[in-house]
CSV table of C-alpha atoms in Angstrom, one decimal:
chain,number,residue,atom,x,y,z
A,1,UNK,CA,-37.1,-41.8,-20.9
A,2,UNK,CA,-33.4,-40.6,-20.7
A,3,UNK,CA,-31.5,-42.6,-23.3
A,4,UNK,CA,-28.7,-43.2,-20.8
A,5,UNK,CA,-31.0,-44.8,-18.3
A,6,UNK,CA,-30.4,-48.4,-19.4
A,7,UNK,CA,-26.6,-48.3,-19.1
A,8,UNK,CA,-24.7,-50.2,-16.5
A,9,UNK,CA,-23.8,-48.1,-13.4
A,10,UNK,CA,-20.2,-48.7,-14.3
A,11,UNK,CA,-20.6,-46.9,-17.6
A,12,UNK,CA,-21.3,-43.5,-16.1
A,13,UNK,CA,-20.5,-43.7,-12.4
A,14,UNK,CA,-17.5,-41.4,-12.5
A,15,UNK,CA,-14.5,-40.3,-14.6
A,16,UNK,CA,-12.1,-43.2,-14.0
A,17,UNK,CA,-10.3,-44.5,-17.0
A,18,UNK,CA,-10.6,-48.2,-17.9
A,19,UNK,CA,-6.9,-48.8,-17.2
A,20,UNK,CA,-4.9,-48.4,-14.1
A,21,UNK,CA,-1.4,-47.5,-13.3
A,22,UNK,CA,1.1,-49.9,-11.7
A,23,UNK,CA,4.3,-48.5,-10.1
A,24,UNK,CA,7.4,-50.5,-11.1
A,25,UNK,CA,9.0,-52.3,-8.1
A,26,UNK,CA,12.3,-50.5,-8.8
A,27,UNK,CA,10.6,-47.2,-7.8
A,28,UNK,CA,8.7,-48.4,-4.7
A,29,UNK,CA,11.5,-47.4,-2.3
A,30,UNK,CA,12.2,-44.0,-3.9
A,31,UNK,CA,9.3,-41.7,-3.1
A,32,UNK,CA,10.5,-38.8,-5.3
A,33,UNK,CA,10.9,-41.0,-8.4
A,34,UNK,CA,7.6,-42.8,-7.7
A,35,UNK,CA,5.7,-39.6,-7.4
A,36,UNK,CA,7.3,-38.3,-10.6
A,37,UNK,CA,6.4,-41.5,-12.4
A,38,UNK,CA,2.8,-41.4,-11.2
A,39,UNK,CA,2.4,-37.8,-12.2
A,40,UNK,CA,3.6,-38.6,-15.7
A,41,UNK,CA,1.3,-41.6,-16.1
A,42,UNK,CA,-1.8,-40.0,-14.6
A,43,UNK,CA,-1.4,-36.9,-16.8
A,44,UNK,CA,-1.6,-39.2,-19.8
A,45,UNK,CA,-5.0,-40.7,-18.6
A,46,UNK,CA,-6.7,-37.3,-18.1
A,47,UNK,CA,-5.6,-35.9,-14.8
A,48,UNK,CA,-4.6,-32.2,-14.8
A,49,UNK,CA,-2.2,-31.1,-12.2
A,50,UNK,CA,-2.0,-27.8,-10.4
A,51,UNK,CA,1.2,-26.9,-8.6
A,52,UNK,CA,3.1,-29.6,-6.7
A,53,UNK,CA,0.4,-31.9,-5.3
A,54,UNK,CA,-3.1,-30.9,-6.5
A,55,UNK,CA,-5.1,-32.2,-9.4
A,56,UNK,CA,-8.5,-32.3,-11.1
A,57,UNK,CA,-10.2,-34.8,-13.4
A,58,UNK,CA,-13.4,-33.7,-15.1
A,59,UNK,CA,-16.1,-36.0,-13.8
A,60,UNK,CA,-18.1,-38.1,-16.3
A,61,UNK,CA,-21.3,-36.7,-14.8
A,62,UNK,CA,-20.1,-33.2,-15.6
A,63,UNK,CA,-19.7,-34.3,-19.2
A,64,UNK,CA,-23.0,-36.2,-19.2
A,65,UNK,CA,-24.9,-33.1,-18.0
A,66,UNK,CA,-23.2,-30.8,-20.6
A,67,UNK,CA,-24.4,-33.3,-23.2
A,68,UNK,CA,-27.9,-33.0,-22.0
A,69,UNK,CA,-28.0,-36.5,-20.3
A,70,UNK,CA,-28.2,-37.5,-16.7
A,71,UNK,CA,-26.8,-35.9,-13.6
A,72,UNK,CA,-24.8,-37.0,-10.6
A,73,UNK,CA,-26.6,-38.3,-7.6
A,74,UNK,CA,-25.4,-35.3,-5.7
A,75,UNK,CA,-27.8,-33.3,-7.8
A,76,UNK,CA,-30.7,-35.6,-6.7
A,77,UNK,CA,-29.6,-35.5,-3.0
A,78,UNK,CA,-28.1,-32.0,-2.5
A,79,UNK,CA,-29.1,-30.0,-5.6
A,80,UNK,CA,-25.5,-29.6,-6.8
A,81,UNK,CA,-25.3,-28.7,-10.5
A,82,UNK,CA,-23.1,-31.4,-12.1
A,83,UNK,CA,-22.0,-29.2,-15.0
A,84,UNK,CA,-20.6,-26.6,-12.6
A,85,UNK,CA,-18.7,-29.0,-10.3
A,86,UNK,CA,-15.0,-29.4,-10.0
A,87,UNK,CA,-13.7,-32.8,-8.9
A,88,UNK,CA,-10.3,-32.2,-7.3
A,89,UNK,CA,-7.8,-33.1,-4.7
A,90,UNK,CA,-5.1,-31.2,-2.8
A,91,UNK,CA,-3.2,-34.4,-2.1
A,92,UNK,CA,-3.1,-36.4,-5.3
A,93,UNK,CA,-0.8,-39.3,-4.1
A,94,UNK,CA,-1.0,-39.0,-0.3
A,95,UNK,CA,-3.4,-41.0,1.8
A,96,UNK,CA,-3.5,-43.0,5.1
A,97,UNK,CA,-5.2,-45.9,3.4
A,98,UNK,CA,-4.8,-48.1,0.3
A,99,UNK,CA,-8.4,-49.2,0.1
A,100,UNK,CA,-9.0,-52.3,-1.9
A,101,UNK,CA,-12.1,-50.9,-3.5
A,102,UNK,CA,-10.5,-47.5,-4.4
A,103,UNK,CA,-10.7,-46.7,-8.1
A,104,UNK,CA,-7.3,-44.9,-7.9
A,105,UNK,CA,-4.5,-47.5,-8.1
A,106,UNK,CA,-1.9,-45.1,-6.9
A,107,UNK,CA,0.0,-47.0,-4.2
A,108,UNK,CA,-0.6,-44.1,-1.8
A,109,UNK,CA,2.0,-42.9,0.6
A,110,UNK,CA,2.1,-40.5,3.5
A,111,UNK,CA,3.4,-37.0,2.9
A,112,UNK,CA,7.1,-36.4,3.7
A,113,UNK,CA,8.0,-34.2,6.6
A,114,UNK,CA,9.6,-31.7,4.3
A,115,UNK,CA,6.7,-31.5,1.9
A,116,UNK,CA,6.4,-28.2,0.2
A,117,UNK,CA,2.7,-27.2,0.2
A,118,UNK,CA,1.1,-24.8,-2.3
A,119,UNK,CA,-1.1,-22.0,-0.9
A,120,UNK,CA,-4.9,-22.2,-1.1
A,121,UNK,CA,-5.4,-19.3,-3.5
A,122,UNK,CA,-2.9,-20.7,-6.0
A,123,UNK,CA,-4.6,-24.1,-5.8
A,124,UNK,CA,-8.1,-22.8,-6.3
A,125,UNK,CA,-7.2,-20.5,-9.1
A,126,UNK,CA,-5.4,-23.4,-10.8
A,127,UNK,CA,-8.2,-25.9,-10.6
A,128,UNK,CA,-10.7,-23.4,-11.9
A,129,UNK,CA,-8.4,-22.6,-14.8
A,130,UNK,CA,-7.8,-26.3,-15.6
A,131,UNK,CA,-11.5,-27.2,-15.4
A,132,UNK,CA,-12.6,-24.4,-17.7
A,133,UNK,CA,-9.7,-25.0,-20.1
A,134,UNK,CA,-10.8,-28.7,-20.5
A,135,UNK,CA,-14.5,-27.9,-20.9
A,136,UNK,CA,-13.9,-25.2,-23.6
A,137,UNK,CA,-13.2,-28.1,-26.0
A,138,UNK,CA,-16.9,-29.0,-25.8
A,139,UNK,CA,-17.8,-25.8,-27.7
A,140,UNK,CA,-16.8,-27.6,-30.9
A,141,UNK,CA,-19.5,-30.3,-30.4
A,142,UNK,CA,-22.9,-30.1,-32.0
A,143,UNK,CA,-24.4,-32.5,-29.4
A,144,UNK,CA,-24.0,-30.4,-26.2
A,145,UNK,CA,-26.5,-28.4,-24.3
A,146,UNK,CA,-25.2,-24.9,-25.0
A,147,UNK,CA,-26.8,-23.4,-21.9
A,148,UNK,CA,-25.3,-26.0,-19.6
A,149,UNK,CA,-21.9,-25.6,-21.2
A,150,UNK,CA,-22.0,-21.8,-20.8
A,151,UNK,CA,-22.9,-22.3,-17.2
A,152,UNK,CA,-19.9,-24.7,-16.8
A,153,UNK,CA,-17.5,-21.8,-17.6
A,154,UNK,CA,-18.3,-20.5,-14.2
A,155,UNK,CA,-17.8,-23.4,-11.7
A,156,UNK,CA,-19.9,-23.1,-8.5
A,157,UNK,CA,-18.9,-26.2,-6.6
A,158,UNK,CA,-15.7,-27.9,-5.5
A,159,UNK,CA,-15.8,-31.6,-4.6
A,160,UNK,CA,-12.6,-32.2,-2.6
A,161,UNK,CA,-12.8,-35.9,-3.2
A,162,UNK,CA,-10.8,-37.0,-6.3
A,163,UNK,CA,-7.9,-38.8,-4.7
A,164,UNK,CA,-6.0,-39.2,-1.4
A,165,UNK,CA,-6.9,-37.9,2.1
A,166,UNK,CA,-7.5,-34.2,1.8
A,167,UNK,CA,-7.1,-33.6,5.6
A,168,UNK,CA,-3.3,-34.3,5.1
A,169,UNK,CA,-3.2,-30.9,3.3
A,170,UNK,CA,-2.2,-28.5,6.1
A,171,UNK,CA,-3.9,-25.5,4.5
A,172,UNK,CA,-7.3,-27.2,4.1
A,173,UNK,CA,-9.2,-24.8,6.5
A,174,UNK,CA,-8.0,-21.8,4.5
A,175,UNK,CA,-8.7,-23.6,1.2
A,176,UNK,CA,-12.3,-24.2,2.2
A,177,UNK,CA,-12.6,-20.5,3.4
A,178,UNK,CA,-11.2,-19.4,0.0
A,179,UNK,CA,-13.8,-21.5,-1.9
A,180,UNK,CA,-16.7,-20.1,0.1
A,181,UNK,CA,-15.4,-16.6,-0.1
A,182,UNK,CA,-16.0,-16.8,-3.9
A,183,UNK,CA,-19.6,-17.8,-3.5
A,184,UNK,CA,-18.9,-21.4,-4.2
A,185,UNK,CA,-19.9,-24.5,-2.3
A,186,UNK,CA,-17.4,-27.1,-1.0
A,187,UNK,CA,-17.9,-30.8,-0.3
A,188,UNK,CA,-15.1,-32.4,1.6
A,189,UNK,CA,-14.7,-36.2,1.8
A,190,UNK,CA,-12.4,-37.5,4.5
A,191,UNK,CA,-11.6,-40.9,5.9
A,192,UNK,CA,-11.4,-39.5,9.4
A,193,UNK,CA,-7.8,-40.5,10.1
A,194,UNK,CA,-6.7,-36.9,10.8
A,195,UNK,CA,-8.9,-35.9,13.8
A,196,UNK,CA,-6.8,-32.9,14.5
A,197,UNK,CA,-7.8,-31.5,11.2
A,198,UNK,CA,-11.4,-32.5,11.7
A,199,UNK,CA,-11.4,-30.4,14.8
A,200,UNK,CA,-9.9,-27.4,13.0
A,201,UNK,CA,-12.6,-27.6,10.4
A,202,UNK,CA,-15.2,-26.9,13.1
A,203,UNK,CA,-14.2,-23.2,12.6
A,204,UNK,CA,-13.8,-23.5,8.8
A,205,UNK,CA,-16.8,-25.6,7.8
A,206,UNK,CA,-17.4,-26.9,4.3
A,207,UNK,CA,-20.9,-27.0,2.8
A,208,UNK,CA,-21.0,-30.8,3.2
A,209,UNK,CA,-18.7,-32.7,5.5
A,210,UNK,CA,-18.4,-36.3,4.5
A,211,UNK,CA,-16.8,-39.0,6.5
A,212,UNK,CA,-16.3,-42.4,4.7
A,213,UNK,CA,-16.8,-45.3,7.1
A,214,UNK,CA,-15.3,-48.6,5.8
A,215,UNK,CA,-16.3,-51.1,8.5
A,216,UNK,CA,-17.7,-51.7,11.9
A,217,UNK,CA,-14.6,-53.3,13.5
A,218,UNK,CA,-10.9,-52.8,13.3
A,219,UNK,CA,-10.6,-56.2,11.6
A,220,UNK,CA,-13.1,-55.2,8.9
A,221,UNK,CA,-11.1,-52.0,8.3
A,222,UNK,CA,-7.8,-53.9,8.0
A,223,UNK,CA,-9.1,-56.1,5.2
A,224,UNK,CA,-11.0,-53.3,3.4
A,225,UNK,CA,-8.9,-50.1,3.8
A,226,UNK,CA,-5.4,-51.5,4.2
A,227,UNK,CA,-4.3,-48.8,6.6
A,228,UNK,CA,-0.8,-47.2,6.5
A,229,UNK,CA,-1.0,-46.1,10.1
A,230,UNK,CA,-1.3,-48.3,13.2
A,231,UNK,CA,-3.9,-46.3,15.2
A,232,UNK,CA,-6.4,-45.8,12.4
A,233,UNK,CA,-9.4,-47.1,14.3
A,234,UNK,CA,-9.1,-44.7,17.2
A,235,UNK,CA,-8.5,-41.8,14.8
A,236,UNK,CA,-11.6,-42.6,12.8
A,237,UNK,CA,-13.8,-43.0,15.9
A,238,UNK,CA,-12.5,-39.6,17.2
A,239,UNK,CA,-13.4,-37.9,13.9
A,240,UNK,CA,-16.8,-39.7,13.7
A,241,UNK,CA,-17.7,-38.4,17.2
A,242,UNK,CA,-17.2,-34.8,16.1
A,243,UNK,CA,-19.7,-34.8,13.2
A,244,UNK,CA,-22.5,-33.9,15.5
A,245,UNK,CA,-20.7,-30.7,16.4
A,246,UNK,CA,-20.7,-29.3,12.8
A,247,UNK,CA,-23.5,-26.9,11.7
A,248,UNK,CA,-23.1,-27.8,8.0
A,249,UNK,CA,-24.5,-30.9,6.4
A,250,UNK,CA,-22.7,-33.9,7.7
A,251,UNK,CA,-22.7,-37.2,5.9
A,252,UNK,CA,-21.4,-40.7,6.8
A,253,UNK,CA,-20.7,-42.5,3.5
A,254,UNK,CA,-20.6,-46.3,3.4
A,255,UNK,CA,-19.0,-47.8,0.3
A,256,UNK,CA,-19.9,-51.4,0.5
A,257,UNK,CA,-18.1,-54.3,-1.1
A,258,UNK,CA,-19.1,-58.0,-1.1
A,259,UNK,CA,-16.6,-60.1,0.8
A,260,UNK,CA,-15.1,-57.1,2.6
A,261,UNK,CA,-17.5,-54.8,4.4
A,262,UNK,CA,-21.0,-55.6,3.1
A,263,UNK,CA,-22.1,-57.0,6.4
A,264,UNK,CA,-23.3,-56.1,9.9
A,265,UNK,CA,-25.9,-53.4,9.2
A,266,UNK,CA,-26.7,-53.3,12.9
A,267,UNK,CA,-23.1,-52.3,13.6
A,268,UNK,CA,-23.2,-49.5,11.0
A,269,UNK,CA,-26.5,-48.3,12.5
A,270,UNK,CA,-24.9,-48.1,15.9
A,271,UNK,CA,-21.9,-46.1,14.6
A,272,UNK,CA,-23.9,-43.7,12.5
A,273,UNK,CA,-26.3,-43.1,15.3
A,274,UNK,CA,-23.4,-42.2,17.6
A,275,UNK,CA,-22.0,-39.9,15.0
A,276,UNK,CA,-24.9,-37.5,15.0
A,277,UNK,CA,-24.5,-37.0,11.3
A,278,UNK,CA,-27.5,-35.5,9.4
A,279,UNK,CA,-27.3,-38.0,6.5
A,280,UNK,CA,-25.9,-41.4,5.6
A,281,UNK,CA,-25.1,-42.5,2.1
A,282,UNK,CA,-25.3,-46.2,1.6
A,283,UNK,CA,-23.4,-46.9,-1.7
A,284,UNK,CA,-22.2,-49.9,-3.7
A,285,UNK,CA,-18.6,-50.3,-4.6
A,286,UNK,CA,-18.1,-49.8,-8.3
A,287,UNK,CA,-15.7,-52.1,-10.2
A,288,UNK,CA,-13.8,-49.4,-12.1
A,289,UNK,CA,-10.3,-48.2,-12.4
A,290,UNK,CA,-7.6,-49.6,-10.2
A,291,UNK,CA,-10.0,-51.6,-8.0
A,292,UNK,CA,-10.4,-54.1,-10.8
A,293,UNK,CA,-6.9,-55.3,-10.1
A,294,UNK,CA,-8.1,-57.3,-7.0
A,295,UNK,CA,-11.9,-57.1,-7.1
A,296,UNK,CA,-14.6,-58.2,-9.6
A,297,UNK,CA,-17.9,-57.0,-11.0
A,298,UNK,CA,-19.6,-59.6,-8.8
A,299,UNK,CA,-18.2,-57.9,-5.7
A,300,UNK,CA,-20.6,-55.0,-6.4
A,301,UNK,CA,-23.9,-55.2,-4.5
A,302,UNK,CA,-26.9,-54.6,-6.7
A,303,UNK,CA,-29.1,-51.6,-6.0
A,304,UNK,CA,-31.8,-53.8,-4.5
A,305,UNK,CA,-29.2,-55.2,-2.1
A,306,UNK,CA,-28.0,-51.7,-1.2
A,307,UNK,CA,-31.6,-50.6,-0.5
A,308,UNK,CA,-32.2,-53.7,1.6
A,309,UNK,CA,-29.0,-53.0,3.6
A,310,UNK,CA,-30.1,-49.3,4.0
A,311,UNK,CA,-33.5,-50.5,5.3
A,312,UNK,CA,-31.8,-52.6,7.9
A,313,UNK,CA,-29.8,-49.6,9.1
A,314,UNK,CA,-33.0,-47.6,9.2
A,315,UNK,CA,-34.7,-50.3,11.3
A,316,UNK,CA,-31.9,-50.1,13.9
A,317,UNK,CA,-31.5,-46.3,14.0
A,318,UNK,CA,-33.2,-42.9,13.9
A,319,UNK,CA,-32.5,-42.6,10.1
A,320,UNK,CA,-35.0,-43.1,7.4
A,321,UNK,CA,-34.7,-43.5,3.6
A,322,UNK,CA,-35.1,-40.1,1.9
A,323,UNK,CA,-33.8,-40.5,-1.7
A,324,UNK,CA,-32.0,-43.0,-3.9
A,325,UNK,CA,-30.4,-43.1,-7.4
A,326,UNK,CA,-30.5,-46.6,-8.9
A,327,UNK,CA,-27.9,-46.1,-11.6
A,328,UNK,CA,-25.4,-45.1,-9.0
A,329,UNK,CA,-26.5,-47.8,-6.6
A,330,UNK,CA,-26.8,-45.4,-3.7
A,331,UNK,CA,-29.5,-44.7,-1.1
A,332,UNK,CA,-29.7,-41.6,1.1
A,333,UNK,CA,-30.8,-41.9,4.8
A,334,UNK,CA,-31.7,-38.8,6.7
A,335,UNK,CA,-31.9,-38.4,10.5
A,336,UNK,CA,-35.5,-37.9,11.7
């Protein structure tokens, strides 16, 4: 048995530090000063910045795999090698939501109209450099899997999911094209609030297109996602309806939190059925990072509860349970 298998899911679920960053009230009205403050603080807790607005943070699953331990559930579900995966964002502090369950306590804001955006090649070159630079430190350890570490020096996957809403990055289509042109795979995770970009991506498709769904009604979204834009629901529904037009793997991700959106499986079944997505990930909220400022460990559904919820979605849709990973409290449904 893997010696990590008895650990709490919160111990190895991702790379979030135990602490979180609060922005002083004196900086809340000054975006430039707030962004500079957040950049300084997050650099100290392990984030590595590339250019003006992009960043990586080496995922805990990457480290675990290099140490010869367990792998991310994306390996189980989609055969992504955790040791060769870069967890990144092109929009570190920009988002349309401030989700209560988000592990990044960054007081997200919308991009400014005059935002100066870095070009895709510069971003990709930079994140690869920072990833490899960090992992080179593992060569001094006697407890690593040397083969896995050697492989990690040539990343093969980019998870555009670290922080913020990546569809706010205007060069996202070209960024995805740049990733794929180098023989790498790209997973994009969006909250669906930028449907104009979702539509553009039909001609620039990632390997996996994720849309995170945070509720079955506008009211559920309000209490869960804390939107920064007024027409969030219409935007999300527009993007959701486009998933069936993609040729790549499409995934609706449900991050479920007790007291917020861990309810109405029939409603979720209806929405995912309408989306035409190939897969649905039913996943528990994890009480890590900034989310612990307002939520508790008891707000996390157990894996057995997540599986039961997934079974109810399956009973009311054309999706069936395909795979699961207990330590991550996640179940994969596949359209039949």
